Amino acid sequence: MAPEVAAGEAPSASSDVYAFGMCVVAALAADDATFENVLSSSAHALECAQAPSGAAASGGGRADVLVLSLAEDPSARPSPFELCASALFSAADALIAAEEVAREVVTIARLRWCAVCFEHMDMGEGATCSLTVQDETRGEGAHDVSSAGLGAEAHFACCSCLAAHVSASCEPECLGAFGQNGGYVRCVHAGEGCARIYSIVAVANLPCAACLTFWQARSVLDEERITKQLEDGIELRIGARAKQIAALGEAERRGGAPRSP
């Protein structure tokens, strides 16, 4: 609280400047040495504190401006406009600008071209065909493209285009090809020779309709696989039993001889 406000005067723009200065000091007070430096400041700043408020804008460093803000005499403090134009805020402006540039660089680095609609998208708004079926089934994640022998760079597809591609790949008439791929969705550029697939995690993050279509198609494949395994097992057992019967003598088969254990 500014001294004049504590003495009973009404708050003003000058008292707000004082309050701002005290907030900065409080923020710096975690370091006792810095706190002492702020309060003592420099001889130049102390001299400026006795000068008219117009001199505040020409104060040198940030510490000078801060000490001026804490002057006992309200007329010695900088005006809000002078405070905003001072070194105290110019450093903050530079920091904000640097952060904005850094954010822009990160944003640009995350941009991807959709291989279907050719729109720029954030990499989190789609998926890249960065796996082979072997990688996915082994649970080893994406491999380096060159080491996987897959040639050119992987293809990115935005969520909307990928969802449409997944739904089309899982249609009943496409289940044969879907099964040949091991129940995985091939790249949107599979027709151009790309052998990659989209991971289960990528498909699971798609809109519900596409994700549901994918898992229903996988369920059909699983049922067919289990049925085939059961049929193969039954055929093996029937075949084995037929060989046993064929090996029995004619009399045993007619029930004339005791059945061997």
Short mmCIF file of C-alpha atoms in Angstrom, two decimals:
data_model
loop_
_atom_site.label_atom_id
_atom_site.label_comp_id
_atom_site.label_asym_id
_atom_site.label_seq_id
_atom_site.Cartn_x
_atom_site.Cartn_y
_atom_site.Cartn_z
CA MET A 1 0.00 0.00 0.00
CA ALA A 2 1.34 3.42 -0.96
CA PRO A 3 2.28 5.69 2.00
CA GLU A 4 -0.28 8.34 1.07
CA VAL A 5 -3.06 5.73 0.89
CA ALA A 6 -1.98 4.37 4.26
CA ALA A 7 -2.23 7.96 5.55
CA GLY A 8 -5.85 8.13 4.45
CA GLU A 9 -5.67 9.64 0.96
CA ALA A 10 -7.70 8.20 -1.89
CA PRO A 11 -6.00 5.68 -4.22
CA SER A 12 -4.65 7.07 -7.47
CA ALA A 13 -2.67 6.07 -10.52
CA SER A 14 0.49 6.99 -8.62
CA SER A 15 -0.44 4.72 -5.71
CA ASP A 16 -1.07 1.93 -8.22
CA VAL A 17 2.46 2.41 -9.55
CA TYR A 18 3.76 2.10 -5.98
CA ALA A 19 1.69 -1.06 -5.46
CA PHE A 20 3.08 -2.53 -8.69
CA GLY A 21 6.63 -1.81 -7.53
CA MET A 22 5.97 -3.53 -4.21
CA CYS A 23 4.58 -6.58 -6.06
CA VAL A 24 7.80 -6.82 -8.06
CA VAL A 25 9.87 -6.50 -4.89
CA ALA A 26 7.79 -9.21 -3.23
CA ALA A 27 8.37 -11.47 -6.23
CA LEU A 28 12.12 -10.92 -5.97
CA ALA A 29 12.20 -11.26 -2.19
CA ALA A 30 12.78 -15.00 -2.37
CA ASP A 31 16.43 -14.08 -2.86
CA ASP A 32 17.47 -11.88 0.10
CA ALA A 33 20.44 -10.46 -1.77
CA THR A 34 18.25 -9.40 -4.67
CA PHE A 35 15.74 -7.90 -2.27
CA GLU A 36 18.46 -5.78 -0.65
CA ASN A 37 19.76 -4.71 -4.07
CA VAL A 38 16.27 -3.66 -5.12
CA LEU A 39 15.73 -1.55 -1.99
CA SER A 40 19.17 0.08 -2.02
CA SER A 41 19.49 0.35 -5.83
CA SER A 42 21.98 2.87 -7.24
CA ALA A 43 22.85 6.44 -6.37
CA HIS A 44 21.52 7.50 -9.73
CA ALA A 45 18.12 6.03 -9.00
CA LEU A 46 17.99 7.65 -5.58
CA GLU A 47 18.75 11.00 -7.16
CA CYS A 48 16.05 10.44 -9.78
CA ALA A 49 13.58 9.76 -6.99
CA GLN A 50 13.87 13.44 -6.02
CA ALA A 51 13.47 14.65 -9.61
CA PRO A 52 10.19 15.59 -11.35
CA SER A 53 8.17 12.68 -12.65
CA GLY A 54 9.08 13.52 -16.24
CA ALA A 55 12.65 12.43 -15.53
CA ALA A 56 11.47 8.94 -14.68
CA ALA A 57 11.23 7.88 -18.30
CA SER A 58 14.95 8.59 -18.78
CA GLY A 59 15.89 6.40 -15.76
CA GLY A 60 18.55 3.88 -16.76
CA GLY A 61 18.09 0.27 -15.72
CA ARG A 62 15.25 -1.80 -14.40
CA ALA A 63 16.37 -1.33 -10.78
CA ASP A 64 16.27 2.45 -11.28
CA VAL A 65 12.70 2.35 -12.53
CA LEU A 66 11.68 0.09 -9.66
CA VAL A 67 13.14 2.38 -7.00
CA LEU A 68 11.41 5.35 -8.64
CA SER A 69 8.14 3.45 -8.39
CA LEU A 70 8.71 3.09 -4.63
CA ALA A 71 9.43 6.78 -4.02
CA GLU A 72 7.74 8.22 -0.93
CA ASP A 73 6.69 11.32 -2.86
CA PRO A 74 3.92 10.44 -5.35
CA SER A 75 5.12 13.17 -7.73
CA ALA A 76 8.53 11.46 -7.97
CA ARG A 77 7.06 8.21 -9.23
CA PRO A 78 6.76 7.48 -12.94
CA SER A 79 3.34 7.65 -14.51
CA PRO A 80 1.76 4.38 -15.66
CA PHE A 81 2.63 5.27 -19.27
CA GLU A 82 6.25 5.99 -18.35
CA LEU A 83 6.41 2.75 -16.40
CA CYS A 84 5.17 0.74 -19.38
CA ALA A 85 7.76 2.43 -21.63
CA SER A 86 10.61 1.75 -19.22
CA ALA A 87 13.32 -0.92 -19.27
CA LEU A 88 11.33 -2.86 -16.70
CA PHE A 89 8.74 -3.71 -19.34
CA SER A 90 10.99 -3.75 -22.40
CA ALA A 91 12.81 -6.80 -21.02
CA ALA A 92 9.50 -8.50 -20.40
CA ASP A 93 8.39 -7.64 -23.93
CA ALA A 94 11.57 -9.19 -25.33
CA LEU A 95 10.99 -12.35 -23.30
CA ILE A 96 7.38 -12.58 -24.46
CA ALA A 97 8.46 -12.09 -28.07
CA ALA A 98 11.08 -14.82 -27.73
CA GLU A 99 8.50 -17.19 -26.26
CA GLU A 100 6.11 -16.42 -29.11
CA VAL A 101 8.83 -17.16 -31.67
CA ALA A 102 9.65 -20.42 -29.90
CA ARG A 103 5.99 -21.42 -29.90
CA GLU A 104 5.74 -20.58 -33.59
CA VAL A 105 8.81 -22.67 -34.38
CA VAL A 106 7.33 -25.62 -32.48
CA THR A 107 4.00 -25.16 -34.26
CA ILE A 108 5.68 -25.14 -37.66
CA ALA A 109 7.78 -28.19 -36.75
CA ARG A 110 4.60 -30.09 -35.89
CA LEU A 111 2.86 -29.30 -39.19
CA ARG A 112 2.32 -32.17 -41.63
CA TRP A 113 0.85 -32.39 -45.11
CA CYS A 114 -2.09 -34.77 -45.32
CA ALA A 115 -1.35 -37.26 -48.12
CA VAL A 116 -5.05 -37.33 -49.07
CA CYS A 117 -6.52 -33.83 -48.80
CA PHE A 118 -3.14 -32.01 -48.92
CA GLU A 119 -4.10 -29.74 -46.02
CA HIS A 120 -1.60 -28.58 -43.40
CA MET A 121 -2.39 -30.23 -40.07
CA ASP A 122 -0.82 -30.52 -36.65
CA MET A 123 0.79 -33.94 -36.28
CA GLY A 124 -1.54 -34.63 -33.35
CA GLU A 125 -4.55 -34.33 -35.66
CA GLY A 126 -3.73 -37.45 -37.63
CA ALA A 127 -1.31 -40.38 -37.90
CA THR A 128 1.66 -41.53 -39.93
CA CYS A 129 2.01 -44.97 -41.49
CA SER A 130 5.25 -45.61 -39.63
CA LEU A 131 4.92 -49.34 -38.89
CA THR A 132 5.07 -52.67 -40.68
CA VAL A 133 2.87 -55.58 -39.66
CA GLN A 134 5.94 -57.24 -38.13
CA ASP A 135 6.72 -54.15 -36.06
CA GLU A 136 3.16 -53.93 -34.74
CA THR A 137 2.80 -57.63 -33.91
CA ARG A 138 6.15 -57.61 -32.11
CA GLY A 139 5.12 -54.46 -30.24
CA GLU A 140 8.40 -52.77 -31.10
CA GLY A 141 6.93 -49.48 -32.32
CA ALA A 142 8.04 -47.50 -35.34
CA HIS A 143 11.35 -48.36 -36.94
CA ASP A 144 13.63 -46.17 -38.98
CA VAL A 145 12.32 -46.13 -42.53
CA SER A 146 15.67 -46.90 -44.12
CA SER A 147 16.37 -49.80 -41.76
CA ALA A 148 12.92 -51.24 -42.47
CA GLY A 149 13.70 -51.15 -46.17
CA LEU A 150 10.52 -49.26 -46.98
CA GLY A 151 12.04 -46.57 -49.14
CA ALA A 152 10.47 -43.10 -49.11
CA GLU A 153 9.19 -41.22 -46.11
CA ALA A 154 6.04 -42.28 -44.31
CA HIS A 155 2.70 -40.76 -45.27
CA PHE A 156 0.67 -38.63 -42.88
CA ALA A 157 -3.14 -38.64 -43.00
CA CYS A 158 -5.38 -36.30 -41.06
CA CYS A 159 -8.03 -37.78 -38.76
CA SER A 160 -10.87 -37.12 -41.19
CA CYS A 161 -9.14 -38.70 -44.19
CA LEU A 162 -7.75 -41.58 -42.14
CA ALA A 163 -11.18 -42.31 -40.65
CA ALA A 164 -12.68 -42.52 -44.15
CA HIS A 165 -9.79 -44.75 -45.29
CA VAL A 166 -10.17 -47.07 -42.28
CA SER A 167 -13.93 -47.38 -42.78
CA ALA A 168 -13.47 -48.19 -46.49
CA SER A 169 -10.73 -50.74 -45.71
CA CYS A 170 -13.00 -52.55 -43.24
CA GLU A 171 -16.08 -52.84 -45.44
CA PRO A 172 -17.40 -56.42 -45.81
CA GLU A 173 -16.27 -56.62 -49.44
CA CYS A 174 -12.73 -55.64 -48.38
CA LEU A 175 -12.36 -58.12 -45.51
CA GLY A 176 -10.33 -60.48 -47.68
CA ALA A 177 -7.61 -57.91 -48.24
CA PHE A 178 -7.97 -56.75 -44.63
CA GLY A 179 -7.35 -60.30 -43.46
CA GLN A 180 -4.34 -60.68 -45.76
CA ASN A 181 -2.88 -57.62 -44.02
CA GLY A 182 -3.22 -59.38 -40.67
CA GLY A 183 -6.17 -57.21 -39.61
CA TYR A 184 -4.28 -53.95 -40.04
CA VAL A 185 -5.04 -50.93 -42.21
CA ARG A 186 -2.55 -50.32 -44.98
CA CYS A 187 -1.21 -46.87 -45.83
CA VAL A 188 -3.40 -44.52 -47.86
CA HIS A 189 -0.68 -44.82 -50.53
CA ALA A 190 -0.58 -48.62 -50.47
CA GLY A 191 -1.55 -48.53 -54.14
CA GLU A 192 1.69 -46.69 -54.85
CA GLY A 193 3.74 -49.38 -53.15
CA CYS A 194 3.91 -48.22 -49.52
CA ALA A 195 4.06 -51.34 -47.32
CA ARG A 196 3.44 -49.57 -44.01
CA ILE A 197 0.37 -49.76 -41.80
CA TYR A 198 -1.30 -47.54 -39.20
CA SER A 199 -0.81 -48.65 -35.62
CA ILE A 200 -3.65 -49.89 -33.42
CA VAL A 201 -3.13 -46.81 -31.22
CA ALA A 202 -3.55 -44.48 -34.20
CA VAL A 203 -6.80 -46.18 -35.23
CA ALA A 204 -8.09 -46.19 -31.64
CA ASN A 205 -7.79 -42.38 -31.56
CA LEU A 206 -10.06 -41.93 -34.58
CA PRO A 207 -13.75 -40.91 -34.34
CA CYS A 208 -15.98 -43.58 -32.81
CA ALA A 209 -17.65 -44.67 -36.06
CA ALA A 210 -14.37 -45.51 -37.82
CA CYS A 211 -12.91 -47.09 -34.71
CA LEU A 212 -16.02 -49.25 -34.24
CA THR A 213 -15.92 -50.36 -37.89
CA PHE A 214 -12.28 -51.36 -37.46
CA TRP A 215 -12.87 -53.43 -34.34
CA GLN A 216 -15.95 -55.10 -35.83
CA ALA A 217 -13.88 -56.14 -38.83
CA ARG A 218 -11.18 -57.44 -36.50
CA SER A 219 -13.82 -59.41 -34.60
CA VAL A 220 -15.02 -61.03 -37.83
CA LEU A 221 -11.45 -62.03 -38.66
CA ASP A 222 -10.93 -63.40 -35.16
CA GLU A 223 -14.11 -65.48 -35.44
CA GLU A 224 -13.05 -66.82 -38.82
CA ARG A 225 -9.59 -67.65 -37.48
CA ILE A 226 -10.99 -69.48 -34.43
CA THR A 227 -13.50 -71.36 -36.61
CA LYS A 228 -10.72 -72.37 -38.99
CA GLN A 229 -8.57 -73.59 -36.10
CA LEU A 230 -11.47 -75.66 -34.74
CA GLU A 231 -12.25 -77.12 -38.16
CA ASP A 232 -8.60 -77.98 -38.73
CA GLY A 233 -8.44 -79.63 -35.33
CA ILE A 234 -11.56 -81.68 -36.00
CA GLU A 235 -10.25 -82.73 -39.42
CA LEU A 236 -6.97 -83.84 -37.86
CA ARG A 237 -8.79 -85.90 -35.26
CA ILE A 238 -11.11 -87.45 -37.86
CA GLY A 239 -8.14 -88.22 -40.09
CA ALA A 240 -6.22 -89.84 -37.25
CA ARG A 241 -9.23 -91.93 -36.26
CA ALA A 242 -9.80 -93.00 -39.87
CA LYS A 243 -6.22 -94.25 -40.05
CA GLN A 244 -6.72 -96.22 -36.84
CA ILE A 245 -9.88 -97.85 -38.22
CA ALA A 246 -8.19 -98.62 -41.54
CA ALA A 247 -5.35 -100.36 -39.69
CA LEU A 248 -7.73 -102.76 -37.88
CA GLY A 249 -8.38 -106.15 -39.31
CA GLU A 250 -11.56 -107.05 -41.11
CA ALA A 251 -12.72 -109.19 -38.23
CA GLU A 252 -12.25 -106.43 -35.63
CA ARG A 253 -14.13 -103.99 -37.74
CA ARG A 254 -17.08 -106.46 -37.98
CA GLY A 255 -16.95 -106.95 -34.22
CA GLY A 256 -15.72 -110.55 -34.45
CA ALA A 257 -12.54 -109.93 -32.55
CA PRO A 258 -12.06 -108.04 -29.30
CA ARG A 259 -11.18 -104.40 -29.70
CA SER A 260 -7.56 -103.68 -28.83
CA PRO A 261 -7.09 -101.27 -25.98
#
